[in-house]
Amino acid sequence: MKKTFALFTFLLLIASWSLQAQERKPDWARWHYLSEEEMNTPVRNENFIETDPPAGTPRFVGEFEPMQGVMIRYPLGIPTSLVAQLANNCQVYCVVSSSYQNQAQSTFQNAGVNMDKVTFVNASTDSYWIRDYGPWYIFEDRNPAIVDNRYNRPRPNDDNMSQVFATYWGIPMYGMNLQHTGGNMMEDGRGHGVSDNLVFQENNNNETNVRNKMRDYLGIDPYHVTIDPQGDYIAHVDCWGKYLAPDKILIARLPQSNSHYNDYEEVANYFATTNCCWGYPYHVYRVDEPGGYTLAPYTNSLILNKTVYVPLGDNSSYNNQALAVYQEAMPGYEIVGVTNNDWSIGWENTDALHCRTRGVMDFNMLFVDHREVLHGEQEWKNSYSVVSKFIAYSGMDLKQDSLLVYYSINHSAYQVAHMTATGNPDEYVGTITGYAPGDTISYYVFGADESGHRYTQPVFAELDPHQFIVGPHAPSGELVITPETVRLEHVYQEVPFQIVNQTTEDVIIERFDANYDFGNNKYLEINYGVLLPYTLSPGSSLEVTVGLGTIPILPKGYVDAQIEITTSLGVKTVKVEVLDTAIDSGLYTWETVYFMDQPSLEVGVRNGNTGTNTPITITSIIEENPTGVSYLNIEPQHELPYTLPAGDYFMANLVLNRDNMKGSVVTEVKVLSDQNTIEFSIYIDESILSVTEISSESELYPNPTSGLFTIKGNDIAKVEVYNLVGEKVFEVESGKWRVENYLDASGWNKGIYLVSITKQNGAVESKKLVVE
């Protein structure tokens, strides 16, 4: 019995709900289309006043350009949580009647909105679709202005909104006598615009009149007017498409089973085969929507400075895919998904976030307008000019040192080219150089003004720059290298070659690179005597010399090297042959030896015949001084004559004869051999006279060594180690010294080193260390 009664009660409730549903009228206020009353009210546009078009040049600013604020209306059509997010981005201009302002303020404060970033503009409204009826902001030359049109809804308060804001800002307003709506308009900021064909239908299908007015009042030409692929009552472009950048457009995509699939594909194909303002077809991005009644209003997003607010739908998988598409298309931007679960103002496929907001352009923005974008394969040029206008709407001066072209060759590190004035108003040019045929060039333009505004084109900068490929080049004539092979036959020889421009155009020489490594030794020196990059005019030449700057350690025979010359015609090469005899230098050593604070030194000379491996017989080593006075006792460490193998050192101790010292002196030492005689100077500082006798000698072992070695001794103040060209490779001071120290020579080059050991009393010991 209870079950029967419960069933009866349930059926009674169902019947009651059904009856209420039949009697309930739709909540017309929440829908984007007309209410019953409005359907029976003609559009009168009582508040519209037609004017002449702007006398100056109009520019309709794109949504992705800098915005000083965003307009909303209260009572809201968006969540209060979104108001808080918008206030963290820019100024929020809230249109509200005076009777609702206190309520709006309380609502925002309770939602945590930064009230310093909220400005209330008192005006009456009929709806929250401020995108449709809000002002269309333009620049007339350098000054902000508003363009008003005949709003295509019978809502007189909404229709008056352009005048409200023209008065608020104190800027001109121009009346364009077209019936139009903001949701059916998107623009790229550079003269291109998009609407669907509702704009023709609402203006007596007078296409010529529509296009002329869009050009004269807004600067829109060309005007892309497409079919309405959505096929719904609203016929607004922001319900199925969106400009993301001047060369990027987002188009929704439906499943193939949907009856409107082909319509969407037709529009997508139109843009994929139509040139954007920069001269190449649009990059078309697709965002998938399931179709039907599933909520997926993804194209109805708001771009506000570096953030994109995307309305989310019912299906999390589609939501995530939509956010990923935005991130791919707009690198460097923050992509924020926005849910709206309020039953009374929730998102609709025909009415979402974009419809209920409108950006306010930055009246003081800096506009970077590089129109002749280099793209695709470009015909060869010695250099490519990047021309751009920089318009500082703030009225402040441009920063002349901050007008730049950043460019990368084959995805390498970016280089910078400063831009200079061309003489045309606001126009500057920068030059891209240093490439070769077939190279890929990525670039973007950057500018800054004294007001602190900065901007790039593209706005994504290095994350998604302009890009082109350098075309092939076959100039009349050729760049001639004479001779093509350079032969070096002895040390320190310099052999010239000529680079002759026999073409009919300038050739830029960018750099010289030599492939000449053998182990850690680098032995070629290239001298070109000009600053690079260097422009070689037609018929002119440049002489370049190549030589052996240092003496390499090489195997027997000869070594081939190659000099690569990077030019605007590509890379040219010069072959270098280093003969085995070229690296035979005979005996050599440093030019001057200094006695500064020690009474004895160990010096060495080397057999530099590493090419032919020829030994040298040293016959004598003597001091030779024009005064005839001897300052040194020379103690060869080998009995003379001594045969010195190639690459080895002959060592001698030089001991100061202080009995003959009178102030600082210079004397000479000669080493005689069967091949050549060398000499070096000895400088003896008078301060050496104060050095006391050497104390008990320190020990150094093992010697030779290949790594660790020990220095042992008392009263050591300092140890210094020098190679045979006088470079200090190691030093340790007294506070860090112990009686017995272990030093590591494993990281030193093989060869002979001089170890200078200074005692606490100033005495100095010099020892030879051989590192194997």
JSON list of C-alpha atoms in Angstrom, two decimals, residues 164-346:
[
{"chain": "A", "resi": 164, "resn": "VAL", "atom": "CA", "xyz": [28.98, 57.27, -23.58]},
{"chain": "A", "resi": 165, "resn": "PHE", "atom": "CA", "xyz": [32.62, 56.28, -24.02]},
{"chain": "A", "resi": 166, "resn": "ALA", "atom": "CA", "xyz": [33.45, 59.00, -26.55]},
{"chain": "A", "resi": 167, "resn": "THR", "atom": "CA", "xyz": [32.32, 61.48, -23.87]},
{"chain": "A", "resi": 168, "resn": "TYR", "atom": "CA", "xyz": [34.14, 59.56, -21.14]},
{"chain": "A", "resi": 169, "resn": "TRP", "atom": "CA", "xyz": [37.45, 59.60, -23.00]},
{"chain": "A", "resi": 170, "resn": "GLY", "atom": "CA", "xyz": [36.92, 63.00, -24.60]},
{"chain": "A", "resi": 171, "resn": "ILE", "atom": "CA", "xyz": [37.75, 61.68, -28.06]},
{"chain": "A", "resi": 172, "resn": "PRO", "atom": "CA", "xyz": [36.01, 62.09, -31.47]},
{"chain": "A", "resi": 173, "resn": "MET", "atom": "CA", "xyz": [33.26, 59.73, -32.58]},
{"chain": "A", "resi": 174, "resn": "TYR", "atom": "CA", "xyz": [32.44, 59.00, -36.22]},
{"chain": "A", "resi": 175, "resn": "GLY", "atom": "CA", "xyz": [29.05, 57.67, -37.31]},
{"chain": "A", "resi": 176, "resn": "MET", "atom": "CA", "xyz": [29.32, 54.92, -39.96]},
{"chain": "A", "resi": 177, "resn": "ASN", "atom": "CA", "xyz": [25.89, 54.38, -41.47]},
{"chain": "A", "resi": 178, "resn": "LEU", "atom": "CA", "xyz": [25.97, 50.59, -41.53]},
{"chain": "A", "resi": 179, "resn": "GLN", "atom": "CA", "xyz": [23.95, 48.16, -39.49]},
{"chain": "A", "resi": 180, "resn": "HIS", "atom": "CA", "xyz": [26.60, 46.03, -37.82]},
{"chain": "A", "resi": 181, "resn": "THR", "atom": "CA", "xyz": [27.57, 44.29, -34.60]},
{"chain": "A", "resi": 182, "resn": "GLY", "atom": "CA", "xyz": [30.85, 43.67, -32.78]},
{"chain": "A", "resi": 183, "resn": "GLY", "atom": "CA", "xyz": [30.45, 39.91, -32.62]},
{"chain": "A", "resi": 184, "resn": "ASN", "atom": "CA", "xyz": [30.48, 39.77, -36.41]},
{"chain": "A", "resi": 185, "resn": "MET", "atom": "CA", "xyz": [33.71, 41.72, -36.78]},
{"chain": "A", "resi": 186, "resn": "MET", "atom": "CA", "xyz": [37.33, 40.81, -36.34]},
{"chain": "A", "resi": 187, "resn": "GLU", "atom": "CA", "xyz": [40.35, 42.76, -37.59]},
{"chain": "A", "resi": 188, "resn": "ASP", "atom": "CA", "xyz": [44.10, 42.26, -37.81]},
{"chain": "A", "resi": 189, "resn": "GLY", "atom": "CA", "xyz": [45.20, 45.84, -37.01]},
{"chain": "A", "resi": 190, "resn": "ARG", "atom": "CA", "xyz": [46.76, 46.20, -40.45]},
{"chain": "A", "resi": 191, "resn": "GLY", "atom": "CA", "xyz": [43.72, 46.77, -42.64]},
{"chain": "A", "resi": 192, "resn": "HIS", "atom": "CA", "xyz": [42.30, 43.27, -43.04]},
{"chain": "A", "resi": 193, "resn": "GLY", "atom": "CA", "xyz": [38.89, 42.41, -41.56]},
{"chain": "A", "resi": 194, "resn": "VAL", "atom": "CA", "xyz": [36.55, 39.43, -41.43]},
{"chain": "A", "resi": 195, "resn": "SER", "atom": "CA", "xyz": [32.76, 39.15, -41.10]},
{"chain": "A", "resi": 196, "resn": "ASP", "atom": "CA", "xyz": [30.21, 36.67, -42.35]},
{"chain": "A", "resi": 197, "resn": "ASN", "atom": "CA", "xyz": [27.60, 37.67, -44.93]},
{"chain": "A", "resi": 198, "resn": "LEU", "atom": "CA", "xyz": [25.12, 38.85, -42.31]},
{"chain": "A", "resi": 199, "resn": "VAL", "atom": "CA", "xyz": [26.71, 42.26, -42.80]},
{"chain": "A", "resi": 200, "resn": "PHE", "atom": "CA", "xyz": [25.53, 42.32, -46.43]},
{"chain": "A", "resi": 201, "resn": "GLN", "atom": "CA", "xyz": [22.08, 40.98, -45.59]},
{"chain": "A", "resi": 202, "resn": "GLU", "atom": "CA", "xyz": [21.49, 43.66, -42.93]},
{"chain": "A", "resi": 203, "resn": "ASN", "atom": "CA", "xyz": [22.51, 46.43, -45.32]},
{"chain": "A", "resi": 204, "resn": "ASN", "atom": "CA", "xyz": [20.21, 45.75, -48.28]},
{"chain": "A", "resi": 205, "resn": "ASN", "atom": "CA", "xyz": [22.83, 43.47, -49.84]},
{"chain": "A", "resi": 206, "resn": "ASN", "atom": "CA", "xyz": [24.62, 46.58, -51.07]},
{"chain": "A", "resi": 207, "resn": "GLU", "atom": "CA", "xyz": [28.09, 45.04, -51.03]},
{"chain": "A", "resi": 208, "resn": "THR", "atom": "CA", "xyz": [29.82, 48.04, -52.61]},
{"chain": "A", "resi": 209, "resn": "ASN", "atom": "CA", "xyz": [28.43, 50.43, -50.01]},
{"chain": "A", "resi": 210, "resn": "VAL", "atom": "CA", "xyz": [29.47, 48.12, -47.17]},
{"chain": "A", "resi": 211, "resn": "ARG", "atom": "CA", "xyz": [33.01, 47.73, -48.45]},
{"chain": "A", "resi": 212, "resn": "ASN", "atom": "CA", "xyz": [33.45, 51.45, -49.10]},
{"chain": "A", "resi": 213, "resn": "LYS", "atom": "CA", "xyz": [32.30, 52.42, -45.62]},
{"chain": "A", "resi": 214, "resn": "MET", "atom": "CA", "xyz": [34.48, 49.78, -43.95]},
{"chain": "A", "resi": 215, "resn": "ARG", "atom": "CA", "xyz": [37.44, 51.21, -45.85]},
{"chain": "A", "resi": 216, "resn": "ASP", "atom": "CA", "xyz": [36.68, 54.89, -45.23]},
{"chain": "A", "resi": 217, "resn": "TYR", "atom": "CA", "xyz": [35.76, 54.72, -41.53]},
{"chain": "A", "resi": 218, "resn": "LEU", "atom": "CA", "xyz": [37.90, 51.81, -40.32]},
{"chain": "A", "resi": 219, "resn": "GLY", "atom": "CA", "xyz": [40.68, 51.42, -42.86]},
{"chain": "A", "resi": 220, "resn": "ILE", "atom": "CA", "xyz": [39.51, 47.85, -43.61]},
{"chain": "A", "resi": 221, "resn": "ASP", "atom": "CA", "xyz": [40.57, 46.79, -47.10]},
{"chain": "A", "resi": 222, "resn": "PRO", "atom": "CA", "xyz": [40.46, 43.95, -47.99]},
{"chain": "A", "resi": 223, "resn": "TYR", "atom": "CA", "xyz": [37.30, 42.94, -46.18]},
{"chain": "A", "resi": 224, "resn": "HIS", "atom": "CA", "xyz": [36.87, 39.13, -46.08]},
{"chain": "A", "resi": 225, "resn": "VAL", "atom": "CA", "xyz": [33.14, 38.36, -46.02]},
{"chain": "A", "resi": 226, "resn": "THR", "atom": "CA", "xyz": [32.39, 34.63, -45.83]},
{"chain": "A", "resi": 227, "resn": "ILE", "atom": "CA", "xyz": [29.41, 32.36, -45.45]},
{"chain": "A", "resi": 228, "resn": "ASP", "atom": "CA", "xyz": [28.14, 31.68, -41.94]},
{"chain": "A", "resi": 229, "resn": "PRO", "atom": "CA", "xyz": [29.24, 28.05, -41.45]},
{"chain": "A", "resi": 230, "resn": "GLN", "atom": "CA", "xyz": [27.45, 27.75, -38.10]},
{"chain": "A", "resi": 231, "resn": "GLY", "atom": "CA", "xyz": [24.06, 28.25, -39.72]},
{"chain": "A", "resi": 232, "resn": "ASP", "atom": "CA", "xyz": [22.51, 29.44, -36.47]},
{"chain": "A", "resi": 233, "resn": "TYR", "atom": "CA", "xyz": [20.40, 32.47, -35.63]},
{"chain": "A", "resi": 234, "resn": "ILE", "atom": "CA", "xyz": [23.34, 34.57, -34.44]},
{"chain": "A", "resi": 235, "resn": "ALA", "atom": "CA", "xyz": [25.54, 34.62, -37.58]},
{"chain": "A", "resi": 236, "resn": "HIS", "atom": "CA", "xyz": [28.49, 36.11, -35.70]},
{"chain": "A", "resi": 237, "resn": "VAL", "atom": "CA", "xyz": [32.04, 35.37, -36.76]},
{"chain": "A", "resi": 238, "resn": "ASP", "atom": "CA", "xyz": [33.32, 35.04, -33.15]},
{"chain": "A", "resi": 239, "resn": "CYS", "atom": "CA", "xyz": [31.17, 31.93, -32.75]},
{"chain": "A", "resi": 240, "resn": "TRP", "atom": "CA", "xyz": [33.26, 30.01, -35.30]},
{"chain": "A", "resi": 241, "resn": "GLY", "atom": "CA", "xyz": [36.50, 31.91, -35.98]},
{"chain": "A", "resi": 242, "resn": "LYS", "atom": "CA", "xyz": [39.09, 34.23, -34.46]},
{"chain": "A", "resi": 243, "resn": "TYR", "atom": "CA", "xyz": [42.20, 36.22, -35.44]},
{"chain": "A", "resi": 244, "resn": "LEU", "atom": "CA", "xyz": [45.12, 35.12, -33.26]},
{"chain": "A", "resi": 245, "resn": "ALA", "atom": "CA", "xyz": [47.72, 37.26, -35.07]},
{"chain": "A", "resi": 246, "resn": "PRO", "atom": "CA", "xyz": [47.87, 39.11, -38.40]},
{"chain": "A", "resi": 247, "resn": "ASP", "atom": "CA", "xyz": [48.82, 35.83, -40.10]},
{"chain": "A", "resi": 248, "resn": "LYS", "atom": "CA", "xyz": [46.99, 33.33, -37.87]},
{"chain": "A", "resi": 249, "resn": "ILE", "atom": "CA", "xyz": [43.32, 32.50, -37.74]},
{"chain": "A", "resi": 250, "resn": "LEU", "atom": "CA", "xyz": [41.44, 29.94, -35.67]},
{"chain": "A", "resi": 251, "resn": "ILE", "atom": "CA", "xyz": [38.51, 28.10, -37.26]},
{"chain": "A", "resi": 252, "resn": "ALA", "atom": "CA", "xyz": [36.28, 25.57, -35.50]},
{"chain": "A", "resi": 253, "resn": "ARG", "atom": "CA", "xyz": [36.06, 22.04, -36.91]},
{"chain": "A", "resi": 254, "resn": "LEU", "atom": "CA", "xyz": [33.07, 19.71, -36.64]},
{"chain": "A", "resi": 255, "resn": "PRO", "atom": "CA", "xyz": [32.88, 15.93, -37.11]},
{"chain": "A", "resi": 256, "resn": "GLN", "atom": "CA", "xyz": [32.37, 14.84, -40.72]},
{"chain": "A", "resi": 257, "resn": "SER", "atom": "CA", "xyz": [28.97, 13.45, -39.74]},
{"chain": "A", "resi": 258, "resn": "ASN", "atom": "CA", "xyz": [27.73, 16.96, -38.89]},
{"chain": "A", "resi": 259, "resn": "SER", "atom": "CA", "xyz": [25.56, 18.61, -41.53]},
{"chain": "A", "resi": 260, "resn": "HIS", "atom": "CA", "xyz": [27.65, 21.81, -41.33]},
{"chain": "A", "resi": 261, "resn": "TYR", "atom": "CA", "xyz": [31.02, 20.05, -41.70]},
{"chain": "A", "resi": 262, "resn": "ASN", "atom": "CA", "xyz": [31.49, 21.10, -45.34]},
{"chain": "A", "resi": 263, "resn": "ASP", "atom": "CA", "xyz": [30.59, 24.72, -44.53]},
{"chain": "A", "resi": 264, "resn": "TYR", "atom": "CA", "xyz": [33.32, 24.94, -41.91]},
{"chain": "A", "resi": 265, "resn": "GLU", "atom": "CA", "xyz": [35.82, 23.31, -44.28]},
{"chain": "A", "resi": 266, "resn": "GLU", "atom": "CA", "xyz": [34.89, 25.80, -46.99]},
{"chain": "A", "resi": 267, "resn": "VAL", "atom": "CA", "xyz": [35.69, 28.74, -44.71]},
{"chain": "A", "resi": 268, "resn": "ALA", "atom": "CA", "xyz": [38.92, 27.12, -43.46]},
{"chain": "A", "resi": 269, "resn": "ASN", "atom": "CA", "xyz": [40.05, 26.46, -47.03]},
{"chain": "A", "resi": 270, "resn": "TYR", "atom": "CA", "xyz": [39.26, 30.06, -47.98]},
{"chain": "A", "resi": 271, "resn": "PHE", "atom": "CA", "xyz": [41.70, 31.40, -45.40]},
{"chain": "A", "resi": 272, "resn": "ALA", "atom": "CA", "xyz": [44.28, 28.69, -46.07]},
{"chain": "A", "resi": 273, "resn": "THR", "atom": "CA", "xyz": [44.42, 29.89, -49.70]},
{"chain": "A", "resi": 274, "resn": "THR", "atom": "CA", "xyz": [44.06, 33.63, -49.03]},
{"chain": "A", "resi": 275, "resn": "ASN", "atom": "CA", "xyz": [47.01, 35.89, -48.31]},
{"chain": "A", "resi": 276, "resn": "CYS", "atom": "CA", "xyz": [47.26, 37.62, -44.98]},
{"chain": "A", "resi": 277, "resn": "CYS", "atom": "CA", "xyz": [48.50, 41.21, -44.70]},
{"chain": "A", "resi": 278, "resn": "TRP", "atom": "CA", "xyz": [52.12, 39.99, -44.88]},
{"chain": "A", "resi": 279, "resn": "GLY", "atom": "CA", "xyz": [51.75, 38.45, -48.32]},
{"chain": "A", "resi": 280, "resn": "TYR", "atom": "CA", "xyz": [51.38, 34.72, -47.70]},
{"chain": "A", "resi": 281, "resn": "PRO", "atom": "CA", "xyz": [48.39, 32.47, -46.92]},
{"chain": "A", "resi": 282, "resn": "TYR", "atom": "CA", "xyz": [47.00, 32.49, -43.42]},
{"chain": "A", "resi": 283, "resn": "HIS", "atom": "CA", "xyz": [48.19, 29.86, -40.97]},
{"chain": "A", "resi": 284, "resn": "VAL", "atom": "CA", "xyz": [44.86, 28.22, -40.17]},
{"chain": "A", "resi": 285, "resn": "TYR", "atom": "CA", "xyz": [44.54, 26.52, -36.79]},
{"chain": "A", "resi": 286, "resn": "ARG", "atom": "CA", "xyz": [41.60, 24.20, -36.13]},
{"chain": "A", "resi": 287, "resn": "VAL", "atom": "CA", "xyz": [39.84, 23.68, -32.83]},
{"chain": "A", "resi": 288, "resn": "ASP", "atom": "CA", "xyz": [37.61, 20.62, -32.64]},
{"chain": "A", "resi": 289, "resn": "GLU", "atom": "CA", "xyz": [34.01, 20.91, -31.44]},
{"chain": "A", "resi": 290, "resn": "PRO", "atom": "CA", "xyz": [31.68, 17.91, -31.08]},
{"chain": "A", "resi": 291, "resn": "GLY", "atom": "CA", "xyz": [28.69, 19.72, -32.57]},
{"chain": "A", "resi": 292, "resn": "GLY", "atom": "CA", "xyz": [25.11, 19.32, -31.50]},
{"chain": "A", "resi": 293, "resn": "TYR", "atom": "CA", "xyz": [24.12, 20.55, -28.05]},
{"chain": "A", "resi": 294, "resn": "THR", "atom": "CA", "xyz": [27.46, 19.78, -26.38]},
{"chain": "A", "resi": 295, "resn": "LEU", "atom": "CA", "xyz": [28.89, 23.04, -25.06]},
{"chain": "A", "resi": 296, "resn": "ALA", "atom": "CA", "xyz": [32.20, 23.94, -26.84]},
{"chain": "A", "resi": 297, "resn": "PRO", "atom": "CA", "xyz": [32.43, 27.73, -27.35]},
{"chain": "A", "resi": 298, "resn": "TYR", "atom": "CA", "xyz": [36.22, 27.75, -27.87]},
{"chain": "A", "resi": 299, "resn": "THR", "atom": "CA", "xyz": [36.54, 30.43, -30.55]},
{"chain": "A", "resi": 300, "resn": "ASN", "atom": "CA", "xyz": [34.58, 32.86, -28.34]},
{"chain": "A", "resi": 301, "resn": "SER", "atom": "CA", "xyz": [37.72, 33.69, -26.32]},
{"chain": "A", "resi": 302, "resn": "LEU", "atom": "CA", "xyz": [39.21, 37.00, -25.20]},
{"chain": "A", "resi": 303, "resn": "ILE", "atom": "CA", "xyz": [42.82, 37.98, -25.97]},
{"chain": "A", "resi": 304, "resn": "LEU", "atom": "CA", "xyz": [43.99, 40.52, -23.43]},
{"chain": "A", "resi": 305, "resn": "ASN", "atom": "CA", "xyz": [47.63, 41.54, -23.67]},
{"chain": "A", "resi": 306, "resn": "LYS", "atom": "CA", "xyz": [49.68, 38.34, -23.13]},
{"chain": "A", "resi": 307, "resn": "THR", "atom": "CA", "xyz": [46.78, 36.23, -21.86]},
{"chain": "A", "resi": 308, "resn": "VAL", "atom": "CA", "xyz": [44.03, 34.34, -23.67]},
{"chain": "A", "resi": 309, "resn": "TYR", "atom": "CA", "xyz": [40.86, 33.59, -21.70]},
{"chain": "A", "resi": 310, "resn": "VAL", "atom": "CA", "xyz": [39.17, 30.55, -23.29]},
{"chain": "A", "resi": 311, "resn": "PRO", "atom": "CA", "xyz": [35.59, 29.60, -22.33]},
{"chain": "A", "resi": 312, "resn": "LEU", "atom": "CA", "xyz": [35.42, 25.91, -21.50]},
{"chain": "A", "resi": 313, "resn": "GLY", "atom": "CA", "xyz": [32.65, 23.50, -22.40]},
{"chain": "A", "resi": 314, "resn": "ASP", "atom": "CA", "xyz": [31.13, 20.26, -21.13]},
{"chain": "A", "resi": 315, "resn": "ASN", "atom": "CA", "xyz": [33.72, 17.78, -22.42]},
{"chain": "A", "resi": 316, "resn": "SER", "atom": "CA", "xyz": [37.11, 17.80, -20.67]},
{"chain": "A", "resi": 317, "resn": "SER", "atom": "CA", "xyz": [38.85, 16.05, -23.58]},
{"chain": "A", "resi": 318, "resn": "TYR", "atom": "CA", "xyz": [37.70, 18.71, -26.05]},
{"chain": "A", "resi": 319, "resn": "ASN", "atom": "CA", "xyz": [38.57, 21.41, -23.49]},
{"chain": "A", "resi": 320, "resn": "ASN", "atom": "CA", "xyz": [42.15, 20.18, -23.18]},
{"chain": "A", "resi": 321, "resn": "GLN", "atom": "CA", "xyz": [42.58, 19.90, -26.93]},
{"chain": "A", "resi": 322, "resn": "ALA", "atom": "CA", "xyz": [41.31, 23.46, -27.39]},
{"chain": "A", "resi": 323, "resn": "LEU", "atom": "CA", "xyz": [43.74, 24.86, -24.82]},
{"chain": "A", "resi": 324, "resn": "ALA", "atom": "CA", "xyz": [46.60, 22.97, -26.52]},
{"chain": "A", "resi": 325, "resn": "VAL", "atom": "CA", "xyz": [45.71, 24.47, -29.91]},
{"chain": "A", "resi": 326, "resn": "TYR", "atom": "CA", "xyz": [45.81, 27.99, -28.46]},
{"chain": "A", "resi": 327, "resn": "GLN", "atom": "CA", "xyz": [49.18, 27.30, -26.83]},
{"chain": "A", "resi": 328, "resn": "GLU", "atom": "CA", "xyz": [50.63, 25.97, -30.07]},
{"chain": "A", "resi": 329, "resn": "ALA", "atom": "CA", "xyz": [49.39, 28.95, -32.06]},
{"chain": "A", "resi": 330, "resn": "MET", "atom": "CA", "xyz": [50.37, 31.59, -29.48]},
{"chain": "A", "resi": 331, "resn": "PRO", "atom": "CA", "xyz": [53.71, 30.60, -27.89]},
{"chain": "A", "resi": 332, "resn": "GLY", "atom": "CA", "xyz": [54.67, 32.73, -24.92]},
{"chain": "A", "resi": 333, "resn": "TYR", "atom": "CA", "xyz": [51.06, 33.57, -24.05]},
{"chain": "A", "resi": 334, "resn": "GLU", "atom": "CA", "xyz": [49.29, 32.39, -20.91]},
{"chain": "A", "resi": 335, "resn": "ILE", "atom": "CA", "xyz": [46.25, 30.30, -21.91]},
{"chain": "A", "resi": 336, "resn": "VAL", "atom": "CA", "xyz": [43.56, 30.33, -19.22]},
{"chain": "A", "resi": 337, "resn": "GLY", "atom": "CA", "xyz": [40.48, 28.13, -19.35]},
{"chain": "A", "resi": 338, "resn": "VAL", "atom": "CA", "xyz": [37.37, 29.77, -17.89]},
{"chain": "A", "resi": 339, "resn": "THR", "atom": "CA", "xyz": [34.35, 27.82, -16.68]},
{"chain": "A", "resi": 340, "resn": "ASN", "atom": "CA", "xyz": [30.94, 29.38, -16.11]},
{"chain": "A", "resi": 341, "resn": "ASN", "atom": "CA", "xyz": [28.48, 27.15, -14.27]},
{"chain": "A", "resi": 342, "resn": "ASP", "atom": "CA", "xyz": [25.98, 29.86, -13.34]},
{"chain": "A", "resi": 343, "resn": "TRP", "atom": "CA", "xyz": [22.69, 28.53, -14.74]},
{"chain": "A", "resi": 344, "resn": "SER", "atom": "CA", "xyz": [21.41, 32.05, -15.50]},
{"chain": "A", "resi": 345, "resn": "ILE", "atom": "CA", "xyz": [24.45, 33.37, -17.36]},
{"chain": "A", "resi": 346, "resn": "GLY", "atom": "CA", "xyz": [26.29, 30.20, -18.34]}
]
